[in-house]
PDB file of C-alpha atoms in Angstrom:
ATOM      1  CA  MET A   1      53.005 -54.288 -50.892  1.00  0.00           C
ATOM      2  CA  GLY A   2      54.145 -54.905 -47.423  1.00  0.00           C
ATOM      3  CA  GLY A   3      55.812 -54.361 -44.245  1.00  0.00           C
ATOM      4  CA  ARG A   4      55.433 -52.310 -40.854  1.00  0.00           C
ATOM      5  CA  GLY A   5      57.628 -49.312 -40.730  1.00  0.00           C
ATOM      6  CA  ALA A   6      57.608 -45.820 -39.167  1.00  0.00           C
ATOM      7  CA  GLU A   7      54.791 -43.287 -40.579  1.00  0.00           C
ATOM      8  CA  ARG A   8      56.260 -40.995 -43.342  1.00  0.00           C
ATOM      9  CA  LYS A   9      55.880 -37.037 -43.123  1.00  0.00           C
ATOM     10  CA  THR A  10      52.970 -36.352 -45.358  1.00  0.00           C
ATOM     11  CA  THR A  11      51.057 -32.796 -44.714  1.00  0.00           C
ATOM     12  CA  ASP A  12      47.418 -32.492 -45.911  1.00  0.00           C
ATOM     13  CA  THR A  13      48.995 -29.746 -48.743  1.00  0.00           C
ATOM     14  CA  SER A  14      51.302 -32.415 -49.989  1.00  0.00           C
ATOM     15  CA  ALA A  15      50.671 -34.064 -53.354  1.00  0.00           C
ATOM     16  CA  CYS A  16      48.673 -37.130 -52.722  1.00  0.00           C
ATOM     17  CA  PRO A  17      50.982 -40.255 -53.156  1.00  0.00           C
ATOM     18  CA  CYS A  18      48.094 -41.934 -54.999  1.00  0.00           C
ATOM     19  CA  GLY A  19      48.704 -39.698 -58.090  1.00  0.00           C
ATOM     20  CA  THR A  20      45.272 -37.804 -58.448  1.00  0.00           C
ATOM     21  CA  GLY A  21      47.029 -34.393 -58.449  1.00  0.00           C
ATOM     22  CA  ARG A  22      45.122 -33.492 -55.527  1.00  0.00           C
ATOM     23  CA  GLY A  23      46.283 -32.493 -52.224  1.00  0.00           C
ATOM     24  CA  TYR A  24      46.611 -35.419 -49.582  1.00  0.00           C
ATOM     25  CA  GLY A  25      44.267 -33.668 -47.004  1.00  0.00           C
ATOM     26  CA  GLU A  26      41.303 -33.522 -49.828  1.00  0.00           C
ATOM     27  CA  CYS A  27      42.066 -37.082 -51.454  1.00  0.00           C
ATOM     28  CA  CYS A  28      43.395 -39.747 -49.302  1.00  0.00           C
ATOM     29  CA  ALA A  29      43.654 -38.579 -45.840  1.00  0.00           C
ATOM     30  CA  PRO A  30      39.948 -38.395 -44.917  1.00  0.00           C
ATOM     31  CA  LEU A  31      40.051 -41.938 -45.854  1.00  0.00           C
ATOM     32  CA  HIS A  32      42.999 -42.833 -43.673  1.00  0.00           C
ATOM     33  CA  ARG A  33      41.402 -40.832 -40.848  1.00  0.00           C
ATOM     34  CA  ALA A  34      38.470 -42.723 -41.028  1.00  0.00           C
ATOM     35  CA  GLU A  35      36.313 -39.589 -41.632  1.00  0.00           C
ATOM     36  CA  THR A  36      34.919 -41.106 -44.798  1.00  0.00           C
ATOM     37  CA  SER A  37      34.883 -44.204 -46.929  1.00  0.00           C
ATOM     38  CA  ALA A  38      35.833 -44.837 -50.474  1.00  0.00           C
ATOM     39  CA  ALA A  39      33.171 -44.411 -52.893  1.00  0.00           C
ATOM     40  CA  THR A  40      34.723 -46.787 -55.575  1.00  0.00           C
ATOM     41  CA  ALA A  41      36.900 -49.744 -55.479  1.00  0.00           C
ATOM     42  CA  GLU A  42      39.525 -47.868 -57.233  1.00  0.00           C
ATOM     43  CA  ALA A  43      39.323 -44.913 -54.549  1.00  0.00           C
ATOM     44  CA  LEU A  44      39.925 -47.567 -51.892  1.00  0.00           C
ATOM     45  CA  MET A  45      42.762 -49.023 -54.238  1.00  0.00           C
ATOM     46  CA  ARG A  46      44.236 -45.697 -54.197  1.00  0.00           C
ATOM     47  CA  SER A  47      44.177 -44.732 -50.603  1.00  0.00           C
ATOM     48  CA  ARG A  48      45.724 -48.240 -49.770  1.00  0.00           C
ATOM     49  CA  PHE A  49      48.639 -47.490 -52.134  1.00  0.00           C
ATOM     50  CA  SER A  50      48.954 -43.911 -50.221  1.00  0.00           C
ATOM     51  CA  ALA A  51      48.779 -45.858 -46.905  1.00  0.00           C
ATOM     52  CA  PHE A  52      51.679 -48.128 -48.012  1.00  0.00           C
ATOM     53  CA  ALA A  53      53.369 -44.813 -49.088  1.00  0.00           C
ATOM     54  CA  VAL A  54      53.039 -42.779 -45.729  1.00  0.00           C
ATOM     55  CA  GLY A  55      52.952 -46.143 -43.684  1.00  0.00           C
ATOM     56  CA  ASP A  56      49.834 -45.878 -42.490  1.00  0.00           C
ATOM     57  CA  VAL A  57      49.113 -49.526 -41.298  1.00  0.00           C
ATOM     58  CA  GLY A  58      45.761 -48.981 -38.998  1.00  0.00           C
ATOM     59  CA  HIS A  59      44.080 -48.018 -42.669  1.00  0.00           C
ATOM     60  CA  LEU A  60      45.873 -50.998 -44.684  1.00  0.00           C
ATOM     61  CA  LEU A  61      44.166 -53.272 -41.672  1.00  0.00           C
ATOM     62  CA  ARG A  62      40.737 -51.275 -41.605  1.00  0.00           C
ATOM     63  CA  SER A  63      40.194 -51.582 -45.409  1.00  0.00           C
ATOM     64  CA  TRP A  64      41.052 -55.256 -45.780  1.00  0.00           C
ATOM     65  CA  HIS A  65      38.427 -57.946 -45.958  1.00  0.00           C
ATOM     66  CA  PRO A  66      38.455 -59.874 -42.366  1.00  0.00           C
ATOM     67  CA  ARG A  67      38.638 -63.182 -43.807  1.00  0.00           C
ATOM     68  CA  THR A  68      42.112 -62.534 -45.844  1.00  0.00           C
ATOM     69  CA  ARG A  69      43.515 -59.836 -43.435  1.00  0.00           C
ATOM     70  CA  PRO A  70      46.731 -60.687 -42.113  1.00  0.00           C
ATOM     71  CA  ALA A  71      46.717 -60.365 -38.084  1.00  0.00           C
ATOM     72  CA  GLU A  72      49.381 -57.927 -38.204  1.00  0.00           C
ATOM     73  CA  LEU A  73      51.354 -55.841 -40.901  1.00  0.00           C
ATOM     74  CA  ASN A  74      54.994 -54.915 -40.623  1.00  0.00           C
ATOM     75  CA  LEU A  75      55.927 -52.161 -43.130  1.00  0.00           C
ATOM     76  CA  ASP A  76      59.616 -52.314 -44.542  1.00  0.00           C
ATOM     77  CA  PRO A  77      61.148 -48.913 -43.819  1.00  0.00           C
ATOM     78  CA  ARG A  78      63.588 -49.545 -46.758  1.00  0.00           C
ATOM     79  CA  LEU A  79      60.793 -49.740 -49.075  1.00  0.00           C
ATOM     80  CA  ARG A  80      59.508 -46.421 -50.475  1.00  0.00           C
ATOM     81  CA  TRP A  81      56.446 -46.362 -52.763  1.00  0.00           C
ATOM     82  CA  THR A  82      56.908 -43.587 -55.279  1.00  0.00           C
ATOM     83  CA  ARG A  83      54.244 -43.823 -58.130  1.00  0.00           C
ATOM     84  CA  LEU A  84      51.026 -45.498 -58.980  1.00  0.00           C
ATOM     85  CA  GLU A  85      49.546 -46.020 -62.397  1.00  0.00           C
ATOM     86  CA  VAL A  86      45.915 -47.530 -62.739  1.00  0.00           C
ATOM     87  CA  LEU A  87      45.846 -49.907 -65.520  1.00  0.00           C
ATOM     88  CA  ALA A  88      42.097 -50.947 -65.665  1.00  0.00           C
ATOM     89  CA  THR A  89      38.991 -51.352 -63.592  1.00  0.00           C
ATOM     90  CA  ASP A  90      36.236 -53.634 -63.874  1.00  0.00           C
ATOM     91  CA  GLY A  91      33.150 -53.088 -61.573  1.00  0.00           C
ATOM     92  CA  GLY A  92      34.039 -51.348 -58.479  1.00  0.00           C
ATOM     93  CA  GLY A  93      31.405 -48.591 -59.288  1.00  0.00           C
ATOM     94  CA  LEU A  94      29.030 -46.964 -56.958  1.00  0.00           C
ATOM     95  CA  PHE A  95      26.464 -49.497 -57.423  1.00  0.00           C
ATOM     96  CA  ASP A  96      28.494 -52.707 -57.672  1.00  0.00           C
ATOM     97  CA  THR A  97      29.350 -55.198 -54.916  1.00  0.00           C
ATOM     98  CA  THR A  98      32.713 -56.501 -56.255  1.00  0.00           C
ATOM     99  CA  GLY A  99      35.406 -54.820 -58.473  1.00  0.00           C
ATOM    100  CA  THR A 100      38.735 -55.367 -59.763  1.00  0.00           C
ATOM    101  CA  VAL A 101      41.470 -53.141 -60.437  1.00  0.00           C
ATOM    102  CA  GLU A 102      44.966 -53.624 -61.984  1.00  0.00           C
ATOM    103  CA  PHE A 103      47.515 -51.116 -61.497  1.00  0.00           C
ATOM    104  CA  ARG A 104      51.163 -50.799 -61.574  1.00  0.00           C
ATOM    105  CA  ALA A 105      53.071 -49.455 -58.259  1.00  0.00           C
ATOM    106  CA  HIS A 106      56.526 -48.190 -58.249  1.00  0.00           C
ATOM    107  CA  TYR A 107      58.943 -48.237 -55.547  1.00  0.00           C
ATOM    108  CA  ARG A 108      62.473 -47.941 -54.546  1.00  0.00           C
ATOM    109  CA  HIS A 109      64.097 -50.867 -52.461  1.00  0.00           C
ATOM    110  CA  ARG A 110      67.607 -50.083 -50.592  1.00  0.00           C
ATOM    111  CA  GLY A 111      67.784 -47.567 -53.584  1.00  0.00           C
ATOM    112  CA  ARG A 112      66.824 -49.893 -56.314  1.00  0.00           C
ATOM    113  CA  PRO A 113      63.864 -49.115 -58.527  1.00  0.00           C
ATOM    114  CA  GLY A 114      61.211 -51.861 -58.963  1.00  0.00           C
ATOM    115  CA  THR A 115      57.393 -52.285 -59.875  1.00  0.00           C
ATOM    116  CA  LEU A 116      54.691 -54.336 -58.725  1.00  0.00           C
ATOM    117  CA  HIS A 117      51.834 -55.140 -61.074  1.00  0.00           C
ATOM    118  CA  GLU A 118      48.615 -56.368 -59.213  1.00  0.00           C
ATOM    119  CA  ARG A 119      44.794 -57.303 -60.153  1.00  0.00           C
ATOM    120  CA  SER A 120      43.188 -56.514 -56.835  1.00  0.00           C
ATOM    121  CA  ARG A 121      39.837 -57.957 -56.056  1.00  0.00           C
ATOM    122  CA  PHE A 122      37.627 -55.702 -53.710  1.00  0.00           C
ATOM    123  CA  ARG A 123      34.071 -56.273 -52.171  1.00  0.00           C
ATOM    124  CA  ARG A 124      31.725 -54.174 -50.775  1.00  0.00           C
ATOM    125  CA  GLU A 125      30.845 -55.223 -47.044  1.00  0.00           C
ATOM    126  CA  ASP A 126      28.205 -53.532 -45.178  1.00  0.00           C
ATOM    127  CA  GLY A 127      28.592 -50.449 -47.426  1.00  0.00           C
ATOM    128  CA  ALA A 128      32.119 -50.287 -47.306  1.00  0.00           C
ATOM    129  CA  TRP A 129      34.865 -51.454 -50.060  1.00  0.00           C
ATOM    130  CA  VAL A 130      37.359 -53.682 -48.604  1.00  0.00           C
ATOM    131  CA  TYR A 131      40.139 -55.390 -50.262  1.00  0.00           C
ATOM    132  CA  LEU A 132      39.864 -59.036 -50.922  1.00  0.00           C
ATOM    133  CA  ASP A 133      43.225 -60.154 -52.239  1.00  0.00           C
ATOM    134  CA  GLY A 134      45.431 -59.786 -55.309  1.00  0.00           C
ATOM    135  CA  GLN A 135      47.207 -61.377 -58.039  1.00  0.00           C
ATOM    136  CA  THR A 136      50.773 -60.253 -58.803  1.00  0.00           C
ATOM    137  CA  ASP A 137      53.311 -60.633 -61.549  1.00  0.00           C
ATOM    138  CA  ASP A 138      56.849 -59.930 -61.219  1.00  0.00           C
ATOM    139  CA  GLY A 139      57.842 -56.343 -62.559  1.00  0.00           C
TER     140      GLY A 139
END
């Protein structure tokens, strides 16, 4: 999911882009603001999807494992992430040190719909979940 662009307007009362049905202010915003950390790998993955949707490059870089994190990230302003489907999780719970989240992310690029299917790997580092890497399929 990539590229650096302008942050998109999302208020705390807006529906959270990650699809939980909760408001952004009580769902992913506290993670984006670094007020709290994700309890599970799935929660971190959802917050990362929301960060792509709202253009929060800072959260994306902070939540990326230092070994695999790019030096910079440029979001494509023509790309709009519209919906997230979590398909499966393996590990990534409160007492785990690793986890995998399989998801399908829907987007529109230059007006055309598309999907990204990915199996993302997460690791707990110093008590916090971080994104390690992902394997994608064409969608």
